[in-house]
mmCIF file of C-alpha atoms in Angstrom:
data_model
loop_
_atom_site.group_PDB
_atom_site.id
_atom_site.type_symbol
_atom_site.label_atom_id
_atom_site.label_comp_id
_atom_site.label_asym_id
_atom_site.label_seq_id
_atom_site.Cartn_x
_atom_site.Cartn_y
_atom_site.Cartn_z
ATOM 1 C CA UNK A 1295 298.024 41.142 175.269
ATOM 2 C CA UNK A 1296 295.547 42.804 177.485
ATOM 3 C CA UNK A 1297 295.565 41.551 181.253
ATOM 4 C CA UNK A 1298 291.959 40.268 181.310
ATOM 5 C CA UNK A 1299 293.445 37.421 178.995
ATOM 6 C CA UNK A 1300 296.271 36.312 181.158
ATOM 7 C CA UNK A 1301 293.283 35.126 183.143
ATOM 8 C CA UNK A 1302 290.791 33.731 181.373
ATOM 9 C CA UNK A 1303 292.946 30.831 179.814
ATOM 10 C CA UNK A 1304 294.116 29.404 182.576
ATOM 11 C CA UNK A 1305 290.645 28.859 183.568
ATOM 12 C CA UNK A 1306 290.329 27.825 180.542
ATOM 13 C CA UNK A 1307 292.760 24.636 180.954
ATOM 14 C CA UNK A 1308 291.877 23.743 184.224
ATOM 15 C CA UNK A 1309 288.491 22.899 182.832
ATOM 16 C CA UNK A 1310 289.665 20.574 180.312
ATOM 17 C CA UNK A 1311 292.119 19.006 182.634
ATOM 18 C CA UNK A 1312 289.234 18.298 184.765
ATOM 19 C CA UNK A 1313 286.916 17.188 181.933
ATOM 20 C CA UNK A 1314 289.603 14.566 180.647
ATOM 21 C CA UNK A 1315 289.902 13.071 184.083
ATOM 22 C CA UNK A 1316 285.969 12.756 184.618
ATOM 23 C CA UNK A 1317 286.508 10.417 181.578
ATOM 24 C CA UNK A 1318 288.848 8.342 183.269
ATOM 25 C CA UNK A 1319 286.728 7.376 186.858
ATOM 26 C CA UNK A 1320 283.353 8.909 188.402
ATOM 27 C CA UNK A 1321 285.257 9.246 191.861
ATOM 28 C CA UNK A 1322 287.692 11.947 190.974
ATOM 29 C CA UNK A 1323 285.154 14.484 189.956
ATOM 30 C CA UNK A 1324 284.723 15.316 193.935
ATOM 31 C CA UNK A 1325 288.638 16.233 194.026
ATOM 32 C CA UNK A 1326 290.181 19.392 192.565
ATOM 33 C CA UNK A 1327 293.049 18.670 189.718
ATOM 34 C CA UNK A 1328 295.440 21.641 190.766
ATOM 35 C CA UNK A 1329 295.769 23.787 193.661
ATOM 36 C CA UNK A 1330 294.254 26.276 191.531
ATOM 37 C CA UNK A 1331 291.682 28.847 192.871
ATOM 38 C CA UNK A 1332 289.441 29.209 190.108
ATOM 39 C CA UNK A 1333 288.437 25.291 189.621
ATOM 40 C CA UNK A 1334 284.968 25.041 189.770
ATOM 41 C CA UNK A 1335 282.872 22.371 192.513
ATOM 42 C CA UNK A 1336 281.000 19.820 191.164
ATOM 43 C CA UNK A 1337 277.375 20.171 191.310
ATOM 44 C CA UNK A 1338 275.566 18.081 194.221
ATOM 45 C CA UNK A 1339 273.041 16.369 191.933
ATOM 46 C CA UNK A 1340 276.559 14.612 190.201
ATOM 47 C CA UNK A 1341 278.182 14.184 193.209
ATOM 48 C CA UNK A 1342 274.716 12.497 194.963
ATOM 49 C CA UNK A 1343 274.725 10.053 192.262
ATOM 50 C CA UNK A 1344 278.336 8.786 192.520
ATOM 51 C CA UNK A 1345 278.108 8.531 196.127
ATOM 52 C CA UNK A 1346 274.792 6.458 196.310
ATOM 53 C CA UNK A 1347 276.061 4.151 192.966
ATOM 54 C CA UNK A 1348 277.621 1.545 195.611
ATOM 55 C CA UNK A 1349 274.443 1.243 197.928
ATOM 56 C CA UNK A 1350 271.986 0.712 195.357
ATOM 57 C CA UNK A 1351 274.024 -1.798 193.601
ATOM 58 C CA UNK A 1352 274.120 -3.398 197.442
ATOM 59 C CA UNK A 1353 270.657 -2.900 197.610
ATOM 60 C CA UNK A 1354 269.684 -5.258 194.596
ATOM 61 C CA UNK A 1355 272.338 -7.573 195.598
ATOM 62 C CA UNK A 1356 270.434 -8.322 198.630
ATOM 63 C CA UNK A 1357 267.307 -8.330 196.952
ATOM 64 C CA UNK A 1358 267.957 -11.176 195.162
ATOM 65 C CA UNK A 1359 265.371 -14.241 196.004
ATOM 66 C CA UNK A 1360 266.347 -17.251 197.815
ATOM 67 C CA UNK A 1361 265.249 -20.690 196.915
ATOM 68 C CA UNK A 1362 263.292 -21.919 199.616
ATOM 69 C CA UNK A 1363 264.702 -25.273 200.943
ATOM 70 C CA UNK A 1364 262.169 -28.616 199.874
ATOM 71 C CA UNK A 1365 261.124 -29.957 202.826
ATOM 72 C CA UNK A 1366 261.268 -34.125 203.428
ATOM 73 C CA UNK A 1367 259.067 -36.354 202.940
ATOM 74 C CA UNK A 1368 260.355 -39.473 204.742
ATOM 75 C CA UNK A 1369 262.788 -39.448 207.693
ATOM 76 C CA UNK A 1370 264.786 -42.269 208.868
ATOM 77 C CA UNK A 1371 264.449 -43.499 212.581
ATOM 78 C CA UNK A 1372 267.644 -43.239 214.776
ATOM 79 C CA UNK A 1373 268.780 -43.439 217.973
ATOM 80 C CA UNK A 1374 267.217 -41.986 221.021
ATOM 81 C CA UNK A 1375 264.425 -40.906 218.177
ATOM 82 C CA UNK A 1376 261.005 -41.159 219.152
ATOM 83 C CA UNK A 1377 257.644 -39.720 217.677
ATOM 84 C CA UNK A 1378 257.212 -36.890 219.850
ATOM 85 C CA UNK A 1379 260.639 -35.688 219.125
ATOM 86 C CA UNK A 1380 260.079 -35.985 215.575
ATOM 87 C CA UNK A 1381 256.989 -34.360 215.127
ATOM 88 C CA UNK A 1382 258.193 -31.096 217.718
ATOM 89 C CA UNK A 1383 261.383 -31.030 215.461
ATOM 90 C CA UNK A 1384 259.448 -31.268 211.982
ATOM 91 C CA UNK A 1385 256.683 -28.862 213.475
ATOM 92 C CA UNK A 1386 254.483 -31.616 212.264
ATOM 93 C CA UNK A 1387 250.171 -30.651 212.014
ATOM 94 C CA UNK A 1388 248.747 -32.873 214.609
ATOM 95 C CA UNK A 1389 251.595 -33.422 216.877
ATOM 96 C CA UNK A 1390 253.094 -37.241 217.022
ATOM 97 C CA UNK A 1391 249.381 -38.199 217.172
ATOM 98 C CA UNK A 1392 249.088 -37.158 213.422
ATOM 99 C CA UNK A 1393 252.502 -38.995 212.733
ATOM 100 C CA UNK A 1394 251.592 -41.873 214.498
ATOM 101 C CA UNK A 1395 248.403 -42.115 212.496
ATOM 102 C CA UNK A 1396 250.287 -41.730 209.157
ATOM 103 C CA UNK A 1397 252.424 -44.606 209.294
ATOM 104 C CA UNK A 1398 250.306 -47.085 212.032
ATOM 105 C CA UNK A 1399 251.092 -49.761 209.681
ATOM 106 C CA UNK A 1400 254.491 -49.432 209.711
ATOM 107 C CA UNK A 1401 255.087 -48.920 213.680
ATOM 108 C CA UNK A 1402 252.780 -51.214 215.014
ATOM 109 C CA UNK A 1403 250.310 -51.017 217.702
ATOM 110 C CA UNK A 1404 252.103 -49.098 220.255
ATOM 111 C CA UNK A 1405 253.456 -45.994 219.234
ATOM 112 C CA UNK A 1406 256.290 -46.072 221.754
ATOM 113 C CA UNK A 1407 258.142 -48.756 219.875
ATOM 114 C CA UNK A 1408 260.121 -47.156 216.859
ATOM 115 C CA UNK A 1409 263.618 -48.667 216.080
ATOM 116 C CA UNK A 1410 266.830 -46.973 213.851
ATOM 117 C CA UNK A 1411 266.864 -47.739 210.726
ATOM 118 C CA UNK A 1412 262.209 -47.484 210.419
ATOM 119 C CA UNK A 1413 261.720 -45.394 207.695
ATOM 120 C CA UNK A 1414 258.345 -42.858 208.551
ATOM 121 C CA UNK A 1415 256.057 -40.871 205.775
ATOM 122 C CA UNK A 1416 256.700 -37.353 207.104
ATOM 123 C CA UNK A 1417 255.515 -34.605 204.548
ATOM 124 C CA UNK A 1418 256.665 -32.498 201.499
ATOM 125 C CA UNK A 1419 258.350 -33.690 198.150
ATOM 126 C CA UNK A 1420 261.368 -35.577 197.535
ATOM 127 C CA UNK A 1421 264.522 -33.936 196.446
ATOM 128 C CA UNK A 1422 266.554 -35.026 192.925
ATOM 129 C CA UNK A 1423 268.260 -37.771 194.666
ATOM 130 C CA UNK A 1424 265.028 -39.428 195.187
ATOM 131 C CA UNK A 1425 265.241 -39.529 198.934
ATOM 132 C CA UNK A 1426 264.452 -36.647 201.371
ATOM 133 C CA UNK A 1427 266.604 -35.447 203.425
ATOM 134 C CA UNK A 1428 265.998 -35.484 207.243
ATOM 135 C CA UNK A 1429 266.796 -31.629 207.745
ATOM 136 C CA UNK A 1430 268.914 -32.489 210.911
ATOM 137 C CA UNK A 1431 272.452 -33.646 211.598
ATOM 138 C CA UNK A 1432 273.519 -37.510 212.206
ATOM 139 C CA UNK A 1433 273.959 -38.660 215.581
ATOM 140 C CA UNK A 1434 276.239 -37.144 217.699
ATOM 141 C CA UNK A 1435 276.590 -36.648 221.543
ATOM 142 C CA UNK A 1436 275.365 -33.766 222.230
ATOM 143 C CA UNK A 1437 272.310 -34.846 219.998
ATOM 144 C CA UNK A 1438 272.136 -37.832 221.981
ATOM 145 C CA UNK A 1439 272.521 -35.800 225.251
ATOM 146 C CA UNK A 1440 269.282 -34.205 224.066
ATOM 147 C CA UNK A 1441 267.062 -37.159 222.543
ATOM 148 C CA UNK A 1442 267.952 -38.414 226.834
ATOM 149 C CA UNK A 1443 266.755 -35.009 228.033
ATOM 150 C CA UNK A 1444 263.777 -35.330 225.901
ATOM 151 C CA UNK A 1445 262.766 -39.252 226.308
ATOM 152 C CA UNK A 1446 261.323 -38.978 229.570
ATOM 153 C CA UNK A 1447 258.991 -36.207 228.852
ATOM 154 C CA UNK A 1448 257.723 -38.119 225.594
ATOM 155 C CA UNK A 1449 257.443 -40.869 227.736
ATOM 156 C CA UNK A 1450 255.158 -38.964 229.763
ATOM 157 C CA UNK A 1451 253.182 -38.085 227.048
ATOM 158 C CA UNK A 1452 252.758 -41.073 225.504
ATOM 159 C CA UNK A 1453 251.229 -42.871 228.737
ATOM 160 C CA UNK A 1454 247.962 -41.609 228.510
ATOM 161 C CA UNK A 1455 247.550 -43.092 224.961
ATOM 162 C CA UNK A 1456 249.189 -46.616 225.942
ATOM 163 C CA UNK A 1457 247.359 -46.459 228.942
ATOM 164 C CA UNK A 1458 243.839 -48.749 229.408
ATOM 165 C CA UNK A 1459 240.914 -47.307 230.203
ATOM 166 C CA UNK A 1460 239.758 -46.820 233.467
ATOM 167 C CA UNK A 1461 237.949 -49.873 234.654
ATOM 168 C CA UNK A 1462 234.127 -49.133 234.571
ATOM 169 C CA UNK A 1463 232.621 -48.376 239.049
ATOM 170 C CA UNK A 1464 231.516 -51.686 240.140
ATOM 171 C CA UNK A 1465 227.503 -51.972 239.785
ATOM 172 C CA UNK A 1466 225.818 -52.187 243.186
ATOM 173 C CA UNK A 1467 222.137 -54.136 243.633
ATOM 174 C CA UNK A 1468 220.116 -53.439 246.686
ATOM 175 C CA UNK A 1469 219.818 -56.083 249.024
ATOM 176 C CA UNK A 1470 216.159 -57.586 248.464
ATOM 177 C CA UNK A 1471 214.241 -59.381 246.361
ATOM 178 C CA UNK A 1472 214.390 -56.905 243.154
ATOM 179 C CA UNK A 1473 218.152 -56.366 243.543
ATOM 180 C CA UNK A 1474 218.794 -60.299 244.391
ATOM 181 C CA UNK A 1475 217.152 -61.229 240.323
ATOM 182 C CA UNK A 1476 218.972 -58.385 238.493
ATOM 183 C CA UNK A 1477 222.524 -59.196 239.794
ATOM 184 C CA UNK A 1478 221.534 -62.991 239.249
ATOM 185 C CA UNK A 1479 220.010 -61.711 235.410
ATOM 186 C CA UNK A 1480 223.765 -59.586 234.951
ATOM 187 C CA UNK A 1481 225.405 -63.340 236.075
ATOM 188 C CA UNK A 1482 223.425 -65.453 233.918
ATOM 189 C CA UNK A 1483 223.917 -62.873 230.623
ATOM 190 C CA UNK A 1484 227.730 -62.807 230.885
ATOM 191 C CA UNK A 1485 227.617 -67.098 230.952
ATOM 192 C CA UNK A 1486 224.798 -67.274 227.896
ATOM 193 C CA UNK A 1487 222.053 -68.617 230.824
ATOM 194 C CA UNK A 1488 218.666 -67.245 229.125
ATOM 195 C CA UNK A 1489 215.763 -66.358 231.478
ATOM 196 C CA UNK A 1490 213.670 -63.014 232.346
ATOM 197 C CA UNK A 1491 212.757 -60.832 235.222
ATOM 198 C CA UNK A 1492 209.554 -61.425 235.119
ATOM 199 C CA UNK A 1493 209.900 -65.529 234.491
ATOM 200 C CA UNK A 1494 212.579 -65.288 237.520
ATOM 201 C CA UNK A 1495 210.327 -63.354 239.431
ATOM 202 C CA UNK A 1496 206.922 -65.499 238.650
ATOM 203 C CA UNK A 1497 208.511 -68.831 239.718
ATOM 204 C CA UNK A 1498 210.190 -67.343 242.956
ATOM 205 C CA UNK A 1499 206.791 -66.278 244.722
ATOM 206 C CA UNK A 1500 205.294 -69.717 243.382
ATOM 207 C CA UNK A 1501 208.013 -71.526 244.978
ATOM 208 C CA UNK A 1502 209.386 -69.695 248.100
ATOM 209 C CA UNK A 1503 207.067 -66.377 247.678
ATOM 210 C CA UNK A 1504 210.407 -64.119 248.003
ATOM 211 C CA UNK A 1505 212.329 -66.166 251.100
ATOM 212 C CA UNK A 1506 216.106 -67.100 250.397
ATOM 213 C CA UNK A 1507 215.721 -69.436 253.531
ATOM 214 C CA UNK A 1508 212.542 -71.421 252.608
ATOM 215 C CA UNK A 1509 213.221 -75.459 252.653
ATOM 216 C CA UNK A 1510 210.608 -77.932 251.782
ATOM 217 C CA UNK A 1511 210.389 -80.912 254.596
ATOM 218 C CA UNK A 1512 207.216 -82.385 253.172
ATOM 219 C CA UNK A 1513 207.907 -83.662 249.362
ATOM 220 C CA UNK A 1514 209.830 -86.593 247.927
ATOM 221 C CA UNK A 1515 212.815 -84.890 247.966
ATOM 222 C CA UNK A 1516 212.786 -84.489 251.300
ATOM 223 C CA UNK A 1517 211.805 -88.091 252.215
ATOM 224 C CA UNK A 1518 214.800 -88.770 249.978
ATOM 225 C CA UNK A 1519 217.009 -86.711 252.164
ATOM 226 C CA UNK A 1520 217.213 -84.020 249.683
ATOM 227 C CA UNK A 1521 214.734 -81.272 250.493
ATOM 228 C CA UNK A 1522 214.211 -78.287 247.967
ATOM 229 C CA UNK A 1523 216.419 -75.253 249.656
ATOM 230 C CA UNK A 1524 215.938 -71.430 248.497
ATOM 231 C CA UNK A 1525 214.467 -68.760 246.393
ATOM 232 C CA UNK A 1526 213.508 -71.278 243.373
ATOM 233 C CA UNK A 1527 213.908 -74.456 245.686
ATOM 234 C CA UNK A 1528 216.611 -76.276 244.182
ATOM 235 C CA UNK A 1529 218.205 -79.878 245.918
ATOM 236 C CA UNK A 1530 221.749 -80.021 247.039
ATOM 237 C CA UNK A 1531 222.777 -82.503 243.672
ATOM 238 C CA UNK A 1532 220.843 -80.406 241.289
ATOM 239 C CA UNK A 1533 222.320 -77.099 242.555
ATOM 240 C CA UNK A 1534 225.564 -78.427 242.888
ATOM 241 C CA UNK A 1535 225.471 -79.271 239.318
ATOM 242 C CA UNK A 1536 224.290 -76.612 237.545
ATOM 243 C CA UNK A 1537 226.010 -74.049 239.720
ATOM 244 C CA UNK A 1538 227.169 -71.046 237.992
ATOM 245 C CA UNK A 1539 231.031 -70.006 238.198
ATOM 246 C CA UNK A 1540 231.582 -66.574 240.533
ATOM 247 C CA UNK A 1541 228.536 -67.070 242.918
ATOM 248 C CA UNK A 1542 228.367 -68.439 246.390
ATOM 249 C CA UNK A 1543 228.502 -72.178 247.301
ATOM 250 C CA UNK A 1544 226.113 -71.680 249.447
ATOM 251 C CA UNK A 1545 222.184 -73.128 248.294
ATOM 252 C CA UNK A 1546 221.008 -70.343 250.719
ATOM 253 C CA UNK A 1547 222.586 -67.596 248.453
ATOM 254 C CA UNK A 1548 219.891 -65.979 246.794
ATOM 255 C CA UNK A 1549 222.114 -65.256 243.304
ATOM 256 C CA UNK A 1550 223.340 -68.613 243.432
ATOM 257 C CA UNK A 1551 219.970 -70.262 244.468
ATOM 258 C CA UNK A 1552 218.673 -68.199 241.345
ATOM 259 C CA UNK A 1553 221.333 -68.462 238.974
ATOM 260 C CA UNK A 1554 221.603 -72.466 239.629
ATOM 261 C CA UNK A 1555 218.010 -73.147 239.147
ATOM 262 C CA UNK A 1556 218.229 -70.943 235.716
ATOM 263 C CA UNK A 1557 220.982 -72.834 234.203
ATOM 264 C CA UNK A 1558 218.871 -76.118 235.468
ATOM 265 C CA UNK A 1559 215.887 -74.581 233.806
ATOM 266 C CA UNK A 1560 217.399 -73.898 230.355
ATOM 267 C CA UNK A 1561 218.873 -77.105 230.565
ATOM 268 C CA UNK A 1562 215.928 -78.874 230.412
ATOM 269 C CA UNK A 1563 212.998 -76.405 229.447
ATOM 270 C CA UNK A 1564 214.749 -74.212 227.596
ATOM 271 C CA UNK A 1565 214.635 -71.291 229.868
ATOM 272 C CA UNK A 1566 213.477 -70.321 233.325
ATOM 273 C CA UNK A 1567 210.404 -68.612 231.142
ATOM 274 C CA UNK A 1568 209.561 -72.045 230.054
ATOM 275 C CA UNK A 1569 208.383 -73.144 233.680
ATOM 276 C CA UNK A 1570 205.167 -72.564 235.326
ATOM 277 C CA UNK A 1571 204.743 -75.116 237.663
ATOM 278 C CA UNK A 1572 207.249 -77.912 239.982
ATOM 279 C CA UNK A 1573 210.148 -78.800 237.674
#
């Protein structure tokens, strides 16, 4: 047998040694079968596939979709719980103004009163079990240690809604005739006394032409020992009768003088409109 033979057949078997084993597993391709110098490398497109088979198996492992988690609808009030909490840890649309508004009926009038146990509308749909689930853990100190943390700040918050409104700046009237009838017209509307500015005003220069201190000494009231005193010259039993509630006991005072003689008036005209001459 010629030498070139000898040769070629061992080549021969080392390639179908190596073909029966790529049969068996992908991973042995990349190793040589025998210590033999004439086995052949595997070509890098096979060998790029085997080694990248893992990663893109990996790959659409990870690319799998995840069900997103239903959020609640409801959530159950517990301790150290208050609406500002809630709505910062359900990222609620409106902050715990918006939850507050939601479920007014079941809180009450002040929002800073919530108990455990008060079940609020929160958002979402409700799971299988037909109640939501509140998304965070039961009670449990170092929940509670927070909810403390937290209470005072929400506390702070809340004030500003809980708190009244600023009382209105008390209305000033100048000190004359003109100021004397409109604080005596802002007396007489918050006690129901009817009467004018202009009636008011036409009877006070017919009967004292403007002068708080004017007194009759001439009339029968006087003779009786009751003269006619003020702005709209009212006697001591008349004004102390029909005086008004909040003004001055003093005849002299030009609101009370006024507001006295208007209550008088609608009394027994009607109003102070009514009157155009001595009443």
């Amino acid at each position: 047998m010629s030498a070139s033979g000898k040769h070629r057949r061992p080549k021969r078997r080392s390639l179908r040694r190596g073909t029966a084993l790529a049969g068996m597993t992908g991973t042995a391709l990349a190793l040589p079968l025998t210590a033999s110098a004439d086995a052949q490398p595997l070509p890098q497109t096979a060998a790029a596939a085997v080694s990248h088979a893992p990663v893109k198996s990996a790959t659409a492992a990870a690319a799998l979709p995840v069900a997103p988690k239903a959020a609640p609808t409801t959530y159950t009030v517990e301790s150290g719980d208050s609406l500002s909490l809630i709505a910062h840890d359900f990222r609620l649309p409106g902050g715990w103004q918006g939850l507050y508004r939601k479920n007014r009926a079941a809180v009450g009038d002040n929002p800073s009163l919530i108990h455990p146990g008060l079940e609020l509308t929160i958002r979402g749909k409700k799971s299988a079990s037909g109640k939501a689930s509140s998304g965070r853990p039961s009670a449990d100190p170092a929940r509670a240690s927070r909810s403390e943390q937290r209470a005072k700040p929400q506390a702070q918050s809340a004030a500003p809604a809980a708190a009244p409104a600023a009382a209105p700046a008390k209305k000033t009237y100048s000190n004359d005739l003109d100021g004397w009838i409109r604080e005596a017209l802002d007396v007489m509307a918050a006690h129901g006394i009817p009467g004018t500015y202009d009636g008011i005003h036409r009877n006070i220069m017919r009967e004292s032409s403007g002068n708080p201190q004017a007194v009759n000494l001439w009339d029968s009231n006087a003779v009786a020992g009751t003269p006619s005193k003020g702005l709209l010259q009212v006697i001591d039993p008349t004004f102390a009768a029909y005086h008004v509630p909040g003004t001055s006991m003093d005849p002299y005072d030009p609101v009370a003088n006024i507001t006295a003689a208007c209550n008088y008036a609608a009394d027994r005209y009607g109003s102070i409109d009514n009157v155009f001459g001595a009443y």
